[in-house]
Amino acid sequence: MLYLFLIFAQQYGSQKFLENALSAPSPEAWTRHENSPFPHQAAYVLDEQIQLFIDACDYFIEVRICESEGMDFLTGLAFSAEVKQFQGSIWYPNGDHRILSSQEHLVEKLAYRALEENQKYQVLVPEGLTANCVVRLAWRENRVRGLPERASQLNIEVPRTATILSKKIIISEEFANLGKILYTDGILGTLTKLYWDPRVEGFDYSYYSDGENTILDFKNIPAHWPQPYTIQAWNEKVPRVQIYKTLGLEESNPQLFWESLCEFIRDEYRDIPDLGTVGREWIYDMKTSAPIEKVNRANYIFNQFRKKFIHPDYLPSHQIRPANMRSDTYSADFFATSFQISCADPSTYAYLLFQVFQQLELNPKLVLASPVNRGPFHPTRMSLGSLDFENPIVALEDDTGGRYYYCPSQPAYGPGSLPTALRGTTALYIDPAHHWKPQWFPLNKREASNHALAVQTKFEMAKNQWKRTTQWVAKGEIAAQLKMHFFAKSEDHRRSLLADIWREQLPTWTVVQTAVRGLDTWESNPAWLAQLERPLDSTSKTLILKPFEGNPNWVEEPNWWPPNREEPIIFAFPYKQIDESLIEIPPQWQAQGWSWRQENEVGKVQIEFVNGAVPKIRRTVELKAWNLESSQLALVRDFLYWVRKSGDYWVQLETRP
């Protein structure tokens, strides 16, 4: 009976939101913003309500658009495939209105997805927007135990990028009780917890109960822009509601919690599984063919492991994914089948590699890291929610105590290399030789020279056209990202993707040919090549050429820096890029250019111009620091300006007198 009542309450709440979305706005909606404590803005959120249920989340929002720039606010709502029961309406000052009855009334628009991006992407917004209107929208998103499917956390920040005059977060009784229900998922039992902190200064805030729901009620919330080059780090000045999975012991007894977690992992990893005939034969081959020295032996085995197992995300499009991809509970023959078909869920690969290293007496360790590109649940302590269980790391120690890491779930990263998102924080280190007790070690970022991009370009001045040939060669994180983007594609698809990149970067040039060479295995060191042409005015005696135009910049200036930054400035990784351009010109021509150099604590940008029969221009861009304080913003902006300025560097070519 209680269940039927909860279903009724949920449907009633959803229906109420949908009806509000179709009804006319109040007369105050057209003038209320004029009395706002935050005047002269392009858009205001007049009313926003979010209602949390166990298996759904209902949204309602009313927005007053006052200027054309205000229409961009709607791009931040980030509608996705999870949207259900979408309804809405757009109202105009003359009383006319447009009904939005389904997701089909969402249209694509070019917009920035993040401030550090200078490229716009297609996002969904309601059709019929004008520079003077009121938009009322309601929709539902499905949830599993209060969270999006397969998610372990959800942050609902109270502020948005426009002033909010009224916002309510409505927590249903069933949702509030969710944190008391222990689900036996196989990992000590999981809870879905809800957290909010009302002690945020500068916000008109209250919370109360209407008998069925707990209501968090906010008024006059100033606009808050997410800062470029940061993570969702905890900001105590931004109120939020957090929903996250945790274990029953994590909050009540942290020490016992971590010990229990390691005991659970011990029970999972300690028993030697049956790897089947194929697995046993493969391990025997490794035992007899791998080098003797421990680290070289592990590196060889890991590379063979990457060749053996197929990562499902990088299957060529013509291959069908094997059925044995994922299992919540491992059957007796699961690992034997995985070896037989050379495929499993990627998070299983760490388990398999650990067992291989164990059977080959390499004494492996297990590492769980916290990605720096997603925020922790708490500012002062480790949390289960911040650990990346999808990408476990296998580690070894040599005789001197040096640690070597292997990330089998991400095959683009070779021996000793890790995704940079897993570096820069403290990791949970589990050593069987240490009785499987929890230990903590930092995973330090690697220096810029470990992540490098070399761009070699040759310009040839023909009779009536420029010919350009460019080659990219990369290593470290840059190489891994490029490999992942191109690996599973056919040769034709690779050429097409690369051609599209150059057409977008150099629209005045014609792409003649592209190729990706040497990308046969994850171990390979491929090269990305392109040949382009552009008309040349053969009658002109003076020409301007930009030798680095169109070359990639791994960091760029954001399209806007919001004021009053307090968050740290966090780049994905330090890196070094060297662009070298040669200009082949006829003997009757000469080149004029200049050299310059700028450097600070953040990084260095240098251009060297060497004149001669074949002028050579060399650009060096080095991002030395990756984690900076907000007080260093001016230094960051200087560095990013130098990067942009170097891309516009030009050489003057003229006929000899």
XYZ file of C-alpha atoms in Angstrom:
657
model
C 0.000 0.000 0.000
C 2.848 2.380 0.872
C 4.501 1.580 -2.464
C 1.311 2.485 -4.358
C 1.111 5.758 -2.436
C 4.722 6.613 -3.338
C 4.041 5.880 -7.018
C 0.964 8.123 -6.877
C 2.935 10.931 -5.201
C 5.674 10.654 -7.811
C 3.232 10.771 -10.739
C 1.364 13.671 -9.145
C 4.582 15.673 -8.752
C 5.587 15.010 -12.341
C 2.137 15.954 -13.665
C 2.194 19.202 -11.688
C 5.509 20.190 -13.256
C 4.243 19.366 -16.751
C 1.085 21.447 -16.239
C 3.166 24.402 -15.008
C 5.288 24.202 -18.153
C 2.230 24.690 -20.368
C 0.492 27.425 -18.373
C 0.939 31.142 -18.998
C 3.500 33.056 -16.933
C 2.299 35.484 -14.306
C 2.229 39.212 -15.213
C 5.123 39.709 -12.789
C 7.291 37.487 -14.986
C 7.661 40.363 -17.462
C 8.696 42.915 -14.836
C 9.995 40.925 -11.885
C 13.584 41.008 -13.107
C 13.502 44.818 -13.024
C 13.134 44.626 -9.252
C 15.866 42.029 -8.941
C 18.911 42.845 -6.784
C 20.954 41.869 -9.864
C 19.727 44.146 -12.690
C 20.884 44.481 -16.287
C 21.339 40.811 -17.133
C 20.507 39.112 -20.416
C 18.505 36.307 -18.769
C 16.966 35.482 -15.393
C 15.722 32.229 -13.953
C 12.398 33.276 -12.447
C 11.642 29.898 -10.921
C 13.371 26.523 -10.810
C 12.247 23.342 -9.069
C 13.942 19.955 -8.894
C 12.178 17.004 -7.268
C 14.187 13.908 -6.337
C 12.716 10.402 -6.386
C 14.405 7.021 -6.168
C 13.860 6.144 -9.836
C 13.324 9.580 -11.400
C 14.157 13.258 -11.160
C 11.637 15.911 -12.243
C 12.663 19.374 -13.422
C 10.800 22.625 -13.947
C 12.387 25.912 -14.965
C 11.017 29.325 -15.983
C 13.431 31.691 -17.711
C 12.972 35.331 -18.689
C 15.117 36.217 -21.699
C 15.707 39.968 -21.926
C 18.364 40.232 -24.648
C 19.627 38.112 -27.525
C 22.650 37.011 -25.477
C 20.247 35.556 -22.932
C 19.249 32.807 -25.343
C 22.682 31.242 -24.788
C 21.683 30.421 -21.212
C 19.411 27.635 -22.455
C 22.421 25.808 -23.923
C 23.610 25.135 -20.373
C 20.616 22.943 -19.552
C 22.355 20.081 -21.385
C 19.359 18.068 -22.533
C 20.319 14.470 -23.241
C 18.871 11.135 -24.270
C 17.831 10.619 -20.634
C 15.114 13.270 -20.980
C 11.593 11.837 -20.737
C 8.123 13.429 -20.777
C 9.469 16.730 -22.073
C 6.949 19.574 -22.309
C 7.205 23.326 -22.416
C 6.026 26.624 -23.796
C 7.484 29.913 -24.980
C 5.515 33.110 -24.345
C 5.935 36.431 -26.117
C 5.046 39.986 -24.938
C 2.042 40.251 -27.283
C 0.423 37.198 -25.665
C 1.291 34.741 -28.407
C 2.891 31.489 -27.380
C 4.367 28.292 -28.772
C 3.791 24.836 -27.249
C 6.724 22.431 -27.047
C 5.097 19.025 -26.730
C 8.086 16.672 -27.021
C 11.842 16.395 -27.469
C 11.267 16.893 -31.187
C 10.907 20.606 -30.412
C 14.515 20.741 -29.267
C 16.735 22.002 -32.068
C 20.484 21.981 -32.508
C 22.517 25.116 -31.938
C 26.228 25.843 -32.050
C 27.537 26.776 -28.599
C 30.603 26.503 -26.393
C 30.533 23.461 -24.101
C 33.279 24.824 -21.835
C 34.957 28.182 -21.419
C 38.408 26.860 -22.312
C 37.115 25.741 -25.715
C 37.339 28.033 -28.712
C 35.286 25.651 -30.824
C 31.502 25.495 -30.763
C 29.548 22.247 -30.717
C 25.978 21.250 -31.460
C 23.733 21.387 -28.370
C 19.963 21.115 -27.985
C 17.788 24.152 -27.185
C 14.031 24.810 -27.486
C 12.932 26.102 -30.862
C 11.237 29.501 -31.107
C 13.506 31.501 -28.791
C 13.640 35.278 -29.209
C 15.448 38.119 -27.469
C 12.298 38.927 -25.465
C 10.318 35.970 -24.165
C 9.522 33.732 -21.194
C 10.404 30.046 -21.457
C 8.727 27.423 -19.240
C 10.063 23.852 -19.438
C 9.489 20.588 -17.576
C 10.993 17.162 -18.076
C 11.872 13.932 -16.315
C 15.108 11.948 -16.191
C 15.265 8.319 -15.138
C 17.306 7.330 -12.101
C 18.579 4.117 -10.528
C 18.592 4.427 -6.733
C 18.642 8.181 -7.113
C 21.505 8.337 -9.637
C 21.803 8.259 -13.426
C 22.403 4.747 -14.717
C 25.960 3.523 -14.028
C 26.843 6.747 -12.189
C 28.381 6.766 -8.726
C 27.790 10.430 -7.969
C 25.694 13.435 -8.969
C 26.295 17.065 -8.040
C 23.398 19.509 -8.279
C 24.895 22.972 -7.943
C 22.404 25.574 -6.785
C 23.721 28.545 -8.853
C 23.572 28.706 -12.631
C 25.114 31.044 -15.186
C 22.170 33.428 -14.770
C 20.619 34.941 -11.656
C 17.992 32.686 -10.070
C 15.237 34.519 -8.236
C 13.707 31.373 -6.724
C 14.909 27.772 -6.598
C 13.559 24.775 -4.723
C 15.059 21.328 -4.410
C 12.302 18.983 -3.254
C 13.451 15.762 -1.617
C 10.725 13.149 -1.467
C 10.347 11.073 1.681
C 11.275 7.891 -0.167
C 14.468 9.551 -1.398
C 15.365 10.855 2.052
C 15.078 7.294 3.389
C 17.221 5.892 0.590
C 20.388 6.395 2.643
C 19.081 3.936 5.228
C 18.689 1.083 2.739
C 21.770 -1.126 2.459
C 21.963 -2.810 -0.941
C 24.056 -5.979 -0.991
C 25.795 -5.388 -4.305
C 28.786 -7.557 -3.475
C 30.985 -4.703 -2.209
C 30.208 -4.709 1.501
C 26.756 -3.322 0.787
C 26.169 0.112 -0.807
C 24.167 3.103 0.307
C 22.939 6.046 -1.741
C 23.643 9.078 0.420
C 22.322 12.622 0.190
C 24.307 15.603 1.430
C 23.828 19.351 1.496
C 25.403 22.113 3.530
C 23.110 25.032 4.417
C 25.948 27.066 5.939
C 26.751 29.057 2.826
C 27.139 32.785 3.317
C 25.498 35.216 0.935
C 22.492 33.048 0.075
C 18.910 33.508 1.222
C 18.284 29.914 2.235
C 15.782 27.933 4.268
C 14.538 24.386 4.446
C 11.334 22.961 5.769
C 8.923 20.049 5.439
C 5.468 20.103 3.914
C 4.612 16.776 5.532
C 5.619 14.693 2.521
C 8.826 16.306 1.289
C 11.850 18.159 2.574
C 12.201 21.422 0.648
C 15.443 23.375 0.236
C 14.350 26.899 -0.652
C 16.780 29.453 -2.137
C 16.089 33.072 -3.126
C 18.068 35.612 -5.174
C 20.986 33.408 -6.163
C 23.684 35.372 -8.018
C 24.985 34.019 -11.309
C 27.989 31.727 -11.031
C 30.189 30.884 -14.005
C 32.271 27.682 -13.916
C 35.872 28.686 -14.322
C 37.955 27.420 -17.253
C 40.791 25.025 -16.533
C 39.508 23.611 -13.298
C 37.802 20.508 -11.990
C 34.662 20.239 -9.940
C 36.775 20.754 -6.862
C 34.947 21.397 -3.658
C 34.035 25.059 -3.397
C 32.467 25.799 -0.035
C 31.064 29.064 -1.374
C 28.875 27.254 -3.902
C 25.877 25.504 -2.303
C 25.066 22.122 -3.760
C 23.211 18.910 -3.197
C 25.295 15.776 -3.566
C 24.002 12.290 -4.223
C 26.576 9.534 -4.122
C 27.142 5.861 -3.555
C 29.109 4.842 -0.524
C 29.582 1.862 1.750
C 27.919 1.388 5.087
C 31.123 1.778 7.110
C 32.686 4.721 5.269
C 31.179 7.460 7.408
C 30.832 5.663 10.750
C 34.312 4.085 10.929
C 36.692 5.192 8.143
C 39.643 3.043 9.269
C 37.514 -0.092 9.459
C 35.931 0.888 6.149
C 39.237 0.992 4.245
C 40.428 -2.208 5.888
C 37.148 -3.921 5.008
C 37.366 -2.695 1.424
C 40.884 -4.107 1.103
C 39.724 -7.386 2.638
C 36.970 -7.573 0.059
C 39.490 -6.924 -2.727
C 41.794 -9.529 -1.170
C 39.032 -12.135 -1.309
C 38.384 -11.255 -4.954
C 42.026 -11.275 -6.069
C 43.663 -13.866 -3.830
C 42.064 -17.001 -5.259
C 43.661 -18.225 -8.466
C 40.929 -18.677 -11.097
C 40.783 -21.326 -13.764
C 42.003 -19.574 -16.902
C 41.258 -22.574 -19.094
C 43.471 -24.312 -21.622
C 44.004 -21.171 -23.715
C 44.925 -19.121 -20.639
C 47.343 -21.716 -19.295
C 49.061 -22.074 -22.667
C 49.349 -18.289 -23.003
C 50.933 -17.980 -19.553
C 53.364 -20.791 -20.383
C 54.382 -18.939 -23.553
C 55.006 -15.812 -21.486
C 57.054 -17.755 -18.945
C 59.345 -19.163 -21.626
C 59.617 -16.158 -23.960
C 59.721 -13.097 -21.670
C 63.050 -11.545 -20.588
C 64.489 -12.508 -17.205
C 64.904 -9.045 -15.626
C 61.764 -8.215 -13.635
C 60.712 -4.871 -15.138
C 61.601 -5.862 -18.711
C 59.734 -9.108 -18.159
C 56.638 -7.274 -16.926
C 56.789 -4.767 -19.795
C 57.029 -7.548 -22.371
C 54.119 -9.462 -20.831
C 51.993 -6.310 -20.633
C 52.561 -5.533 -24.316
C 51.604 -9.100 -25.220
C 48.538 -8.732 -22.995
C 47.506 -5.597 -24.915
C 47.823 -7.544 -28.170
C 45.921 -10.519 -26.811
C 42.845 -8.774 -25.429
C 40.452 -6.649 -27.439
C 39.225 -3.455 -25.838
C 35.516 -3.237 -26.755
C 35.592 0.547 -27.140
C 38.200 0.230 -29.897
C 36.728 -2.594 -31.937
C 36.587 -1.828 -35.671
C 33.050 -0.995 -36.690
C 32.684 -4.184 -38.760
C 33.402 -6.453 -35.767
C 30.589 -7.593 -33.507
C 31.190 -7.230 -29.798
C 31.511 -10.621 -28.072
C 28.687 -11.542 -25.736
C 31.006 -12.240 -22.808
C 31.648 -8.538 -22.200
C 30.372 -7.876 -18.741
C 29.281 -9.899 -15.753
C 28.171 -8.688 -12.350
C 29.032 -12.076 -10.854
C 31.863 -14.140 -12.279
C 30.849 -17.649 -13.311
C 33.180 -20.612 -12.943
C 34.277 -20.439 -16.573
C 34.171 -16.649 -16.975
C 37.940 -16.090 -17.088
C 38.578 -19.170 -19.205
C 36.037 -17.859 -21.708
C 37.630 -14.390 -21.569
C 40.985 -15.871 -22.591
C 39.336 -17.973 -25.261
C 37.549 -15.067 -26.972
C 40.237 -12.473 -26.025
C 37.666 -10.053 -24.693
C 36.006 -9.037 -21.426
C 34.752 -5.940 -19.680
C 37.699 -3.474 -19.505
C 37.536 -3.244 -15.698
C 38.167 -7.021 -15.635
C 41.511 -6.665 -17.401
C 43.278 -5.471 -14.247
C 42.136 -8.641 -12.507
C 43.406 -10.805 -15.369
C 46.757 -8.998 -15.583
C 47.144 -9.224 -11.798
C 46.590 -12.994 -11.977
C 49.051 -13.340 -14.870
C 51.730 -11.395 -12.979
C 50.964 -13.430 -9.860
C 51.353 -16.769 -11.622
C 54.613 -15.564 -13.164
C 55.870 -14.645 -9.660
C 56.206 -10.899 -10.304
C 54.578 -9.988 -6.940
C 52.025 -7.481 -8.292
C 50.246 -4.783 -6.285
C 46.850 -3.229 -6.930
C 46.267 0.540 -7.112
C 43.002 2.507 -7.128
C 43.463 6.151 -8.102
C 41.285 9.264 -7.892
C 40.930 11.030 -11.256
C 41.802 14.716 -11.104
C 39.180 15.515 -13.747
C 36.296 14.860 -11.398
C 35.765 16.314 -7.978
C 35.996 14.482 -4.665
C 32.987 14.240 -2.410
C 34.733 15.816 0.537
C 37.535 18.390 0.633
C 39.603 16.854 3.429
C 39.465 13.082 3.125
C 39.471 10.252 0.619
C 36.125 8.826 -0.355
C 34.952 5.712 -2.098
C 33.230 7.906 -4.655
C 36.497 9.471 -5.787
C 38.209 6.149 -6.543
C 38.172 4.945 -10.136
C 37.041 1.322 -9.962
C 36.650 1.224 -13.757
C 40.407 1.674 -14.276
C 42.299 -0.366 -11.650
C 46.072 -0.175 -11.935
C 48.508 -3.060 -11.499
C 51.873 -2.070 -10.011
C 55.298 -3.644 -9.501
C 58.282 -2.679 -7.386
C 61.870 -3.270 -8.449
C 64.724 -4.143 -6.116
C 65.362 -0.460 -5.334
C 61.735 0.308 -4.416
C 60.888 1.998 -7.708
C 57.270 1.601 -8.756
C 56.062 0.744 -12.250
C 52.410 1.064 -13.219
C 50.252 -0.730 -15.789
C 46.709 0.290 -16.756
C 45.262 -2.614 -18.786
C 41.792 -1.085 -19.088
C 43.277 1.701 -21.252
C 45.401 -0.009 -23.931
C 46.665 3.248 -25.442
C 48.936 3.643 -22.406
C 52.036 1.481 -22.548
C 54.177 0.008 -19.765
C 54.811 2.525 -17.007
C 52.371 5.014 -18.531
C 49.063 6.044 -16.981
C 46.216 8.318 -18.078
C 47.171 11.744 -16.788
C 43.744 12.039 -15.155
C 44.902 9.336 -12.720
C 48.047 11.249 -11.802
C 48.345 14.148 -9.407
C 46.444 12.731 -6.434
C 46.915 10.188 -3.680
C 46.074 6.586 -4.578
C 45.027 3.560 -2.545
C 47.898 1.050 -2.698
C 47.127 -2.584 -1.834
C 50.090 -4.922 -1.428
C 49.564 -8.650 -0.788
C 53.002 -8.695 0.848
C 51.689 -6.069 3.296
C 48.783 -8.350 4.300
C 46.429 -6.496 1.919
C 46.290 -3.528 4.304
C 45.430 -0.059 2.943
C 48.384 2.168 2.110
C 48.466 5.579 0.435
C 50.987 6.819 -2.110
C 51.009 9.820 -4.460
C 50.800 9.302 -8.208
C 52.891 12.257 -9.284
C 52.474 14.043 -12.589
C 55.244 13.432 -15.091
C 57.315 16.268 -16.526
C 56.420 18.059 -19.738
C 59.019 16.160 -21.781
C 57.040 12.938 -21.214
C 54.077 14.365 -23.142
C 55.349 15.785 -26.401
C 54.166 16.647 -29.885
C 56.488 17.255 -32.833
C 54.993 18.991 -35.876
C 57.154 19.065 -38.996
C 55.977 21.140 -41.959
C 57.482 21.834 -45.363
C 56.170 24.684 -47.510
C 57.023 24.662 -51.203
C 56.472 27.715 -53.384
C 55.439 26.488 -56.817
C 54.637 28.628 -59.845
C 51.077 29.503 -58.889
C 50.426 27.724 -55.603
C 51.710 26.879 -52.163
C 52.229 23.216 -51.338
C 52.249 22.206 -47.690
C 53.195 18.846 -46.145
C 52.754 18.374 -42.383
C 53.520 15.445 -40.110
C 52.624 14.929 -36.431
C 54.535 12.562 -34.157
C 53.618 12.359 -30.470
C 54.379 10.558 -27.234
C 52.875 10.234 -23.773
C 49.352 11.496 -23.167
C 49.170 13.300 -26.510
C 50.034 10.112 -28.400
C 47.513 8.132 -26.357
C 44.704 10.578 -27.094
C 45.482 10.627 -30.816
C 45.685 6.835 -30.935
C 42.339 6.432 -29.171
C 40.717 8.833 -31.625
C 41.921 6.953 -34.715
C 42.672 3.356 -33.672
C 39.401 1.531 -34.370
C 38.773 3.318 -37.666
C 39.356 1.943 -41.137
C 42.080 3.510 -43.284
C 39.491 5.445 -45.284
C 37.802 6.667 -42.119
C 41.135 7.764 -40.648
C 41.973 9.746 -43.770
C 38.534 11.339 -43.730
C 38.778 12.316 -40.047
C 42.209 13.853 -40.514
C 41.077 15.716 -43.631
C 38.112 17.161 -41.722
C 40.468 18.413 -38.999
C 42.626 20.249 -41.534
C 39.658 21.678 -43.438
C 38.372 23.160 -40.205
C 41.785 24.503 -39.186
C 42.745 25.843 -42.634
C 39.576 26.620 -44.616
C 41.510 28.561 -47.287
C 43.657 25.527 -48.116
C 42.630 22.472 -50.148
C 43.331 19.087 -48.582
C 45.032 16.919 -51.219
C 45.900 13.829 -49.204
C 45.960 12.574 -45.603
C 47.231 9.403 -43.974
C 47.803 7.805 -40.585
C 50.866 5.577 -40.828
C 52.034 2.918 -38.417
C 48.910 2.622 -36.264
C 48.746 -1.168 -36.454
C 49.098 -1.970 -32.750
C 48.917 -0.037 -29.491
C 52.719 -0.326 -29.213
C 53.359 1.441 -32.500
C 54.573 5.005 -32.846
C 52.338 6.347 -35.632
C 52.597 9.492 -37.728
C 49.732 11.690 -38.936
C 50.383 13.233 -42.370
C 48.601 15.782 -44.530
C 49.280 17.442 -47.895
C 47.520 20.700 -48.714
C 47.545 23.321 -51.471
C 46.579 26.969 -51.768
C 46.582 29.363 -54.747
C 49.500 31.777 -54.989
C 49.509 35.179 -56.658
C 52.483 34.750 -58.973
C 52.466 38.450 -59.907
C 52.980 39.674 -56.345
C 56.479 40.622 -55.246
C 55.655 40.368 -51.521
C 53.921 37.468 -49.758
C 52.974 36.724 -46.157
C 53.136 33.155 -44.832
C 52.105 31.924 -41.374
C 54.290 28.846 -40.784
C 52.347 27.550 -37.738
C 48.836 28.348 -38.902
C 46.508 25.394 -38.390
C 48.913 23.496 -36.154
C 47.344 22.046 -32.991
C 47.632 23.907 -29.705
C 47.094 21.561 -26.781
C 45.967 24.448 -24.577
C 44.118 27.553 -25.727
C 42.805 30.797 -24.331
C 39.194 30.457 -23.169
C 36.591 32.520 -24.957
C 35.958 34.333 -21.660
C 37.504 34.561 -18.175
C 34.801 34.972 -15.498
C 35.745 37.533 -12.830
C 36.745 36.896 -9.217
C 38.324 33.504 -9.660
C 38.915 31.562 -6.447
C 39.292 28.004 -7.770
C 42.726 26.522 -8.529
C 43.858 26.447 -12.159
C 44.329 22.844 -13.253
C 45.598 21.777 -16.661
C 45.249 18.162 -17.739
C 49.008 17.642 -17.955
C 52.265 19.503 -18.632
C 53.514 19.075 -22.183
C 56.067 20.192 -24.738
C 55.374 20.927 -28.391
C 57.966 21.644 -31.069
C 56.849 22.895 -34.494
C 59.483 23.109 -37.210
C 58.640 24.655 -40.574
C 60.857 24.735 -43.662
C 60.077 27.121 -46.535
C 61.412 26.115 -49.941
C 61.505 29.230 -52.118
C 63.065 29.983 -55.526
C 66.544 31.610 -55.516
C 65.126 35.008 -56.521
C 63.089 35.138 -53.300
C 64.196 35.902 -49.757
C 62.549 35.648 -46.329
C 62.366 38.079 -43.440
C 61.377 37.046 -39.943
C 62.387 37.512 -36.326
C 63.000 35.453 -33.215
C 61.369 36.005 -29.838
C 60.989 34.276 -26.495
C 58.663 34.648 -23.501
C 58.773 32.610 -20.296
C 57.330 32.630 -16.790
C 56.537 30.138 -14.020
C 53.713 28.599 -16.055
C 55.505 27.931 -19.304
C 57.657 29.020 -22.207
C 56.974 30.042 -25.806
C 59.904 30.578 -28.146
C 60.272 31.171 -31.885
C 63.640 30.863 -33.639
C 63.989 32.172 -37.184
C 66.999 30.882 -39.140
C 67.422 32.428 -42.578
C 69.125 30.762 -45.505
C 68.458 29.148 -48.848
C 65.693 27.199 -47.071
C 64.454 29.386 -44.192
C 63.636 27.430 -41.019
C 61.314 28.557 -38.242
C 61.117 26.595 -35.010
C 58.450 27.109 -32.340
C 58.701 25.638 -28.837
C 55.700 25.650 -26.500
C 56.200 24.181 -23.040
C 53.580 24.076 -20.290
C 55.699 23.481 -17.199
C 53.115 23.753 -14.414
C 49.744 22.003 -14.281
C 48.324 22.858 -10.831
C 48.343 26.566 -9.990
C 46.731 28.842 -7.449
C 44.066 31.342 -8.458
C 46.551 34.119 -7.595
C 48.651 32.972 -10.575
C 45.881 33.665 -13.083
C 47.748 36.615 -14.623
C 50.724 34.345 -15.353
C 48.434 31.758 -16.938
C 46.773 34.373 -19.117
C 50.171 35.665 -20.246
C 51.262 32.159 -21.229
C 48.054 31.415 -23.149
C 48.355 34.767 -24.941
C 51.895 33.877 -26.031
C 50.647 30.538 -27.380
C 47.970 32.297 -29.441
C 50.380 34.987 -30.588
C 52.884 32.362 -31.749
C 50.204 30.732 -33.889
C 49.768 34.041 -35.737
C 53.515 34.460 -36.334
C 54.237 35.377 -39.953
C 57.184 35.494 -42.314
C 57.469 38.029 -45.131
C 58.677 36.718 -48.470
C 59.813 39.107 -51.188
C 61.718 39.095 -54.443
C 65.353 40.073 -54.232
C 66.182 43.569 -55.490
